[in-house]
Amino acid sequence: MHSQNMGVLVEDTGEALERTMEARFQDHVVVITGAGGGIGRATALRFAAESAKVVAVDLDKSGLEETAVAIQQLEGEVLIHVADVTYADQVEGYVTAACEHFGGVDHFFNNAGIEGPRVPLTDYSEEAFEQVLAVNVKGVWLGMKAVVPALRERGGGTIVNTASIAGLGGTPFAIAYGASKHAVIGMTKTAALELAPDQIRVNAVCPGPIETRMMRSIERGTNPDQPEVEYERIKSRIPLERYGEAEEIAAMVAFLSSDDAVYITGGIYPVDGGSRAR
Ligand SMILES: NC(=O)c1ccc[n+]([C@@H]2O[C@H](COP(=O)([O-])OP(=O)(O)OC[C@H]3O[C@@H](n4cnc5c(N)ncnc54)[C@H](O)[C@@H]3O)[C@@H](O)[C@H]2O)c1
């Protein structure tokens, strides 16, 4: 090709790419659970920055309010909705609120989760086990159950479930958390197969240690007197030699939810600084 034409082609492609980036979620509605916490908030902000309307769901009202202020600073549109993901009526409530306020749902980031205690499996209480499974397994299933009809109404959509590297291997002293995140991966694959005919893509993101409240709690749970020692120990085992940032998970979720990932479903994606390469 003539070099001048080549220049025009490159310029056109660049402009087209810029338009694609800006428009990835223009007029789209995303529902995000756990949006008052670290990863959920960062992802809400990422979607808002890419022009999506955000429905932010959490148990924690003050966390949601902080998320809303941050989105409004970006001049984004946000609806906050307090709900406990373990109750079917409250889950249906956040989907109904999204449909009534924004007219429908295109993307779902099914992300609320709890870590549970750090204790040997022999000391783990039934109550703690049931609570971790209620939030991390039942809450994720109920979310998909309630959102899917709304995605079908739109002729398709996307779901990203938050699993963990704890869903890809054993996690000593976190029997229920490890079980729950393996279950999220199983549900993601099952849902991807069931929902492919509806043009609903379902993927999972598997964060390694990320700089949020949850890791601070895990460090304290493992070494109450010197959590900073536990922080250094965990960090030293990560090939990239640092914890991840919530924004680095948000980037993967946005990619998987976008048309850039239009041929990807049933995929399980570690974002972990190389931890699972060991
Ligand atoms: N931080 C990490 O290192 C890490 C690593 C792997 C996976 N994850 C997963 O990422 C997700 C987000 O975690 P995070 O790091 O942002 O932690 P976080 O504690 O900052 O956020 C979790 C949010 O979920 C909300 N939540 C908890 N139970 C709920 C319920 N029953 N109903 C509604 N909301 C509820 C909490 O109020 C909180 O705002 C979780 O599923 C977690 O298991 C985190």
Coordinates of C-alpha atoms and ligand atoms in Angstrom, one line a residue:
M1 CA 0.0 0.0 0.0
H2 CA 1.2 3.5 -0.8
S3 CA 2.7 5.0 2.4
Q4 CA 0.5 8.1 2.3
N5 CA -2.6 5.9 2.2
M6 CA -1.2 3.8 4.9
G7 CA -1.0 7.0 7.1
V8 CA -4.6 7.7 6.4
L9 CA -5.6 4.2 7.3
V10 CA -3.7 4.3 10.6
E11 CA -5.3 7.6 11.4
D12 CA -8.8 6.3 10.6
T13 CA -8.2 3.2 12.6
G14 CA -7.0 5.3 15.6
E15 CA -10.1 7.4 15.5
A16 CA -12.3 4.4 15.2
L17 CA -10.6 2.9 18.2
E18 CA -11.0 6.0 20.2
R19 CA -14.7 6.0 19.4
T20 CA -15.0 2.3 20.4
M21 CA -13.3 3.0 23.8
E22 CA -15.6 6.0 24.5
A23 CA -18.7 4.2 23.5
R24 CA -18.1 0.8 25.1
F25 CA -21.0 1.2 27.6
Q26 CA -22.8 4.3 26.2
D27 CA -26.5 3.9 27.2
H28 CA -25.8 0.6 28.9
V29 CA -27.0 -0.3 32.4
V30 CA -24.7 -2.2 34.8
V31 CA -25.8 -3.7 38.1
I32 CA -22.9 -4.2 40.6
T33 CA -23.2 -6.0 43.9
G34 CA -20.7 -5.3 46.7
A35 CA -20.5 -1.8 45.2
G36 CA -19.8 -0.2 48.5
G37 CA -16.6 -2.2 48.9
G38 CA -13.1 -2.0 47.2
I39 CA -13.4 -4.0 44.0
G40 CA -17.1 -3.2 43.5
R41 CA -16.6 0.6 43.8
A42 CA -13.5 0.6 41.5
T43 CA -15.6 -1.3 38.9
A44 CA -18.5 1.0 39.3
L45 CA -16.2 4.0 38.6
R46 CA -14.7 2.2 35.6
F47 CA -18.1 1.6 34.1
A48 CA -19.2 5.2 34.8
A49 CA -16.1 6.5 33.2
E50 CA -17.0 4.5 30.1
S51 CA -20.5 6.1 30.1
A52 CA -22.6 3.3 31.7
K53 CA -25.5 3.9 34.1
V54 CA -24.6 2.2 37.3
V55 CA -26.9 0.5 39.8
A56 CA -24.8 0.1 42.9
V57 CA -26.0 -2.6 45.4
D58 CA -24.6 -3.4 48.9
L59 CA -25.6 -4.1 52.5
D60 CA -23.5 -1.1 53.5
K61 CA -25.4 2.1 52.9
S62 CA -22.5 4.4 53.8
G63 CA -20.2 2.5 51.4
L64 CA -22.8 3.0 48.7
E65 CA -23.0 6.7 49.4
E66 CA -19.3 7.1 49.0
T67 CA -19.5 5.2 45.7
A68 CA -22.3 7.5 44.5
V69 CA -20.4 10.6 45.3
A70 CA -17.3 9.4 43.4
I71 CA -19.5 8.5 40.4
Q72 CA -21.2 11.9 40.5
Q73 CA -17.8 13.6 40.5
L74 CA -17.2 11.8 37.1
E75 CA -20.6 13.2 36.1
G76 CA -21.9 9.7 35.9
E77 CA -25.4 8.4 36.5
V78 CA -25.9 6.1 39.6
L79 CA -28.7 4.5 41.6
I80 CA -27.8 3.1 45.0
H81 CA -29.8 0.2 46.4
V82 CA -29.3 -1.3 49.8
A83 CA -29.9 -5.1 49.7
D84 CA -28.7 -8.3 51.3
V85 CA -27.8 -10.7 48.5
T86 CA -28.8 -13.8 50.5
Y87 CA -32.5 -13.0 50.4
A88 CA -34.4 -13.7 47.2
D89 CA -36.9 -10.9 47.6
Q90 CA -34.1 -8.3 48.2
V91 CA -32.2 -9.6 45.1
E92 CA -35.4 -9.3 43.0
G93 CA -35.8 -5.9 44.5
Y94 CA -32.5 -4.6 43.1
V95 CA -33.2 -5.9 39.6
T96 CA -36.7 -4.3 39.7
A97 CA -35.2 -1.0 40.9
A98 CA -32.7 -1.1 38.0
C99 CA -35.4 -1.8 35.4
E100 CA -37.7 0.9 36.8
H101 CA -35.1 3.5 37.1
F102 CA -32.9 2.9 34.0
G103 CA -35.3 0.8 31.8
G104 CA -33.4 -2.5 31.9
V105 CA -30.1 -4.2 32.6
D106 CA -27.3 -5.0 30.1
H107 CA -24.4 -6.1 32.4
F108 CA -24.2 -7.7 35.8
F109 CA -21.1 -7.7 38.1
N110 CA -22.0 -10.3 40.7
N111 CA -19.3 -9.5 43.2
A112 CA -20.5 -9.2 46.8
G113 CA -18.6 -11.6 49.0
I114 CA -17.3 -12.3 52.5
E115 CA -14.1 -13.9 53.6
G116 CA -15.2 -15.7 56.8
P117 CA -12.9 -16.6 59.7
R118 CA -9.3 -17.8 59.4
V119 CA -9.3 -21.0 61.4
P120 CA -8.4 -24.7 60.9
L121 CA -11.3 -26.7 59.3
T122 CA -11.6 -28.6 62.6
D123 CA -12.4 -25.4 64.4
Y124 CA -14.7 -23.8 61.7
S125 CA -18.2 -23.3 63.1
E126 CA -21.3 -24.5 61.2
E127 CA -22.7 -21.0 61.5
A128 CA -19.7 -19.4 59.8
F129 CA -19.6 -22.1 57.1
E130 CA -23.3 -21.5 56.3
Q131 CA -22.9 -17.7 56.3
V132 CA -20.0 -17.8 53.8
L133 CA -21.9 -20.1 51.5
A134 CA -25.0 -18.0 51.8
V135 CA -23.3 -14.9 50.6
N136 CA -20.7 -16.3 48.2
V137 CA -22.7 -19.1 46.7
K138 CA -26.4 -18.6 47.2
G139 CA -26.1 -14.9 46.7
V140 CA -24.3 -15.3 43.4
W141 CA -26.9 -17.8 42.2
L142 CA -29.9 -15.7 43.3
G143 CA -28.3 -12.7 41.5
M144 CA -28.0 -14.6 38.2
K145 CA -31.5 -16.0 38.7
A146 CA -33.1 -12.6 39.1
V147 CA -31.0 -10.7 36.5
V148 CA -31.2 -13.2 33.6
P149 CA -34.9 -12.4 32.7
A150 CA -33.9 -8.7 32.4
L151 CA -30.9 -9.5 30.2
R152 CA -33.1 -11.7 28.0
E153 CA -35.5 -8.7 27.6
R154 CA -32.6 -6.8 26.1
G155 CA -31.8 -9.7 23.7
G156 CA -28.6 -10.6 25.6
G157 CA -26.0 -9.2 28.0
T158 CA -23.1 -10.2 30.2
I159 CA -22.5 -11.5 33.7
V160 CA -19.1 -11.5 35.4
N161 CA -18.9 -13.4 38.7
T162 CA -16.2 -12.7 41.2
A163 CA -14.5 -15.9 42.2
S164 CA -10.9 -15.8 43.5
I165 CA -7.6 -17.7 43.1
A166 CA -9.1 -19.5 46.2
G167 CA -11.4 -21.1 43.6
L168 CA -8.5 -22.5 41.7
G169 CA -6.6 -24.3 44.4
G170 CA -6.6 -25.0 48.2
T171 CA -6.6 -22.2 50.7
P172 CA -5.6 -23.4 54.2
F173 CA -7.6 -22.1 57.1
A174 CA -10.5 -20.9 54.9
I175 CA -12.5 -24.0 54.2
A176 CA -15.8 -22.3 53.5
Y177 CA -14.2 -19.5 51.4
G178 CA -12.3 -22.0 49.3
A179 CA -15.4 -24.1 48.8
S180 CA -17.5 -21.1 47.9
K181 CA -15.1 -19.8 45.3
H182 CA -14.8 -23.2 43.6
A183 CA -18.6 -23.2 43.5
V184 CA -18.6 -19.8 41.8
I185 CA -16.4 -21.2 39.1
G186 CA -18.7 -24.2 38.7
M187 CA -21.8 -22.0 38.5
T188 CA -20.1 -19.7 36.0
K189 CA -19.4 -22.6 33.6
T190 CA -22.9 -24.0 34.1
A191 CA -24.6 -20.6 33.5
A192 CA -22.4 -19.9 30.4
L193 CA -23.6 -23.2 28.8
E194 CA -27.2 -22.6 29.8
L195 CA -27.3 -19.0 28.7
A196 CA -25.3 -19.0 25.5
P197 CA -28.5 -19.5 23.3
D198 CA -29.8 -16.3 24.9
Q199 CA -26.6 -14.4 23.9
I200 CA -25.8 -13.9 27.6
R201 CA -22.0 -14.3 28.2
V202 CA -20.9 -15.5 31.7
N203 CA -17.4 -15.3 32.9
A204 CA -15.5 -15.3 36.2
V205 CA -12.6 -13.1 37.4
C206 CA -10.2 -14.6 40.0
P207 CA -8.4 -11.9 41.9
G208 CA -5.3 -12.6 43.8
P209 CA -4.6 -10.5 46.9
I210 CA -6.0 -7.0 46.3
E211 CA -5.6 -3.9 48.4
T212 CA -9.0 -3.7 50.0
R213 CA -10.6 -4.1 53.4
M214 CA -10.8 -7.9 52.8
M215 CA -7.1 -8.5 52.7
R216 CA -6.6 -6.3 55.8
S217 CA -9.1 -8.6 57.6
I218 CA -7.3 -11.7 56.3
E219 CA -3.9 -10.4 57.5
R220 CA -5.3 -9.6 60.9
G221 CA -7.2 -12.9 61.1
T222 CA -3.9 -14.9 60.4
N223 CA -1.6 -12.8 62.5
P224 CA -3.6 -10.5 64.9
D225 CA -0.5 -9.1 66.7
Q226 CA 1.5 -8.4 63.5
P227 CA -0.7 -8.2 60.5
E228 CA 2.1 -6.3 58.6
V229 CA 4.2 -9.5 58.9
E230 CA 1.5 -11.5 57.2
Y231 CA 1.2 -8.8 54.5
E232 CA 4.9 -9.1 53.7
R233 CA 4.7 -12.9 53.7
I234 CA 1.8 -12.9 51.2
K235 CA 3.4 -10.2 49.1
S236 CA 6.7 -12.2 48.9
R237 CA 4.9 -15.1 47.3
I238 CA 3.4 -13.1 44.4
P239 CA 5.6 -13.1 41.3
L240 CA 5.0 -9.4 40.6
E241 CA 5.9 -8.7 44.2
R242 CA 2.9 -6.6 45.1
Y243 CA -0.8 -6.8 45.9
G244 CA -3.1 -5.8 43.0
E245 CA -5.2 -2.7 42.9
A246 CA -9.0 -2.9 42.7
E247 CA -8.8 -0.9 39.5
E248 CA -6.8 -3.8 37.9
I249 CA -9.8 -6.1 38.6
A250 CA -12.2 -3.4 37.2
A251 CA -10.2 -3.3 34.0
M252 CA -10.7 -7.1 33.5
V253 CA -14.4 -6.9 34.4
A254 CA -14.9 -4.0 31.9
F255 CA -13.1 -6.0 29.2
L256 CA -15.2 -9.1 29.8
S257 CA -18.4 -7.1 29.8
S258 CA -17.6 -5.2 26.6
D259 CA -17.9 -6.2 23.0
D260 CA -14.1 -6.6 22.9
A261 CA -14.9 -9.9 24.6
V262 CA -17.8 -10.8 22.4
Y263 CA -16.6 -14.4 21.7
I264 CA -15.7 -15.1 25.3
T265 CA -18.0 -17.0 27.6
G266 CA -17.4 -19.6 30.3
G267 CA -13.9 -18.3 30.9
I268 CA -12.1 -18.1 34.2
Y269 CA -9.6 -15.3 34.4
P270 CA -7.0 -14.9 37.1
V271 CA -5.8 -11.4 37.8
D272 CA -3.2 -12.2 40.4
G273 CA 0.3 -10.9 39.6
G274 CA 1.3 -14.3 38.4
S275 CA 0.4 -16.3 41.5
R276 CA -1.4 -19.1 39.7
A277 CA 1.5 -19.6 37.4
R278 CA 3.4 -21.3 40.2
Ligands
LIG1 N1 -9.6 -8.4 48.1 C1 -9.1 -9.5 47.7 O1 -7.9 -9.7 47.8 C2 -9.9 -10.5 46.9 C3 -9.3 -11.6 46.4 C4 -10.1 -12.5 45.7 C5 -11.5 -12.4 45.6 N2 -12.0 -11.3 46.2 C6 -13.5 -11.2 46.1 O2 -13.8 -9.9 45.6 C7 -15.1 -9.6 46.0 C8 -15.1 -8.1 46.5 O3 -14.3 -8.1 47.6 P1 -13.5 -6.8 48.1 O4 -12.1 -7.1 48.2 O5 -13.9 -5.6 47.3 O6 -14.0 -6.7 49.6 P2 -14.8 -5.6 50.4 O7 -15.1 -6.2 51.7 O8 -14.2 -4.3 50.3 O9 -16.2 -5.6 49.5 C9 -17.2 -6.6 49.6 C10 -18.5 -5.9 49.7 O10 -19.6 -6.8 49.7 C11 -20.6 -6.4 50.6 N3 -21.4 -7.5 51.1 C12 -21.0 -8.5 51.9 N4 -22.0 -9.3 52.2 C13 -23.1 -8.8 51.5 C14 -24.5 -9.2 51.4 N5 -24.9 -10.3 52.1 N6 -25.3 -8.5 50.6 C15 -24.8 -7.4 50.0 N7 -23.5 -7.0 50.0 C16 -22.7 -7.7 50.8 C17 -19.8 -5.7 51.7 O11 -20.7 -4.8 52.4 C18 -18.7 -5.0 51.0 O12 -19.0 -3.7 50.6 C19 -15.6 -10.6 47.0 O13 -16.4 -11.6 46.4 C20 -14.3 -11.3 47.4 O14 -14.4 -12.6 47.8 C21 -11.3 -10.3 46.8

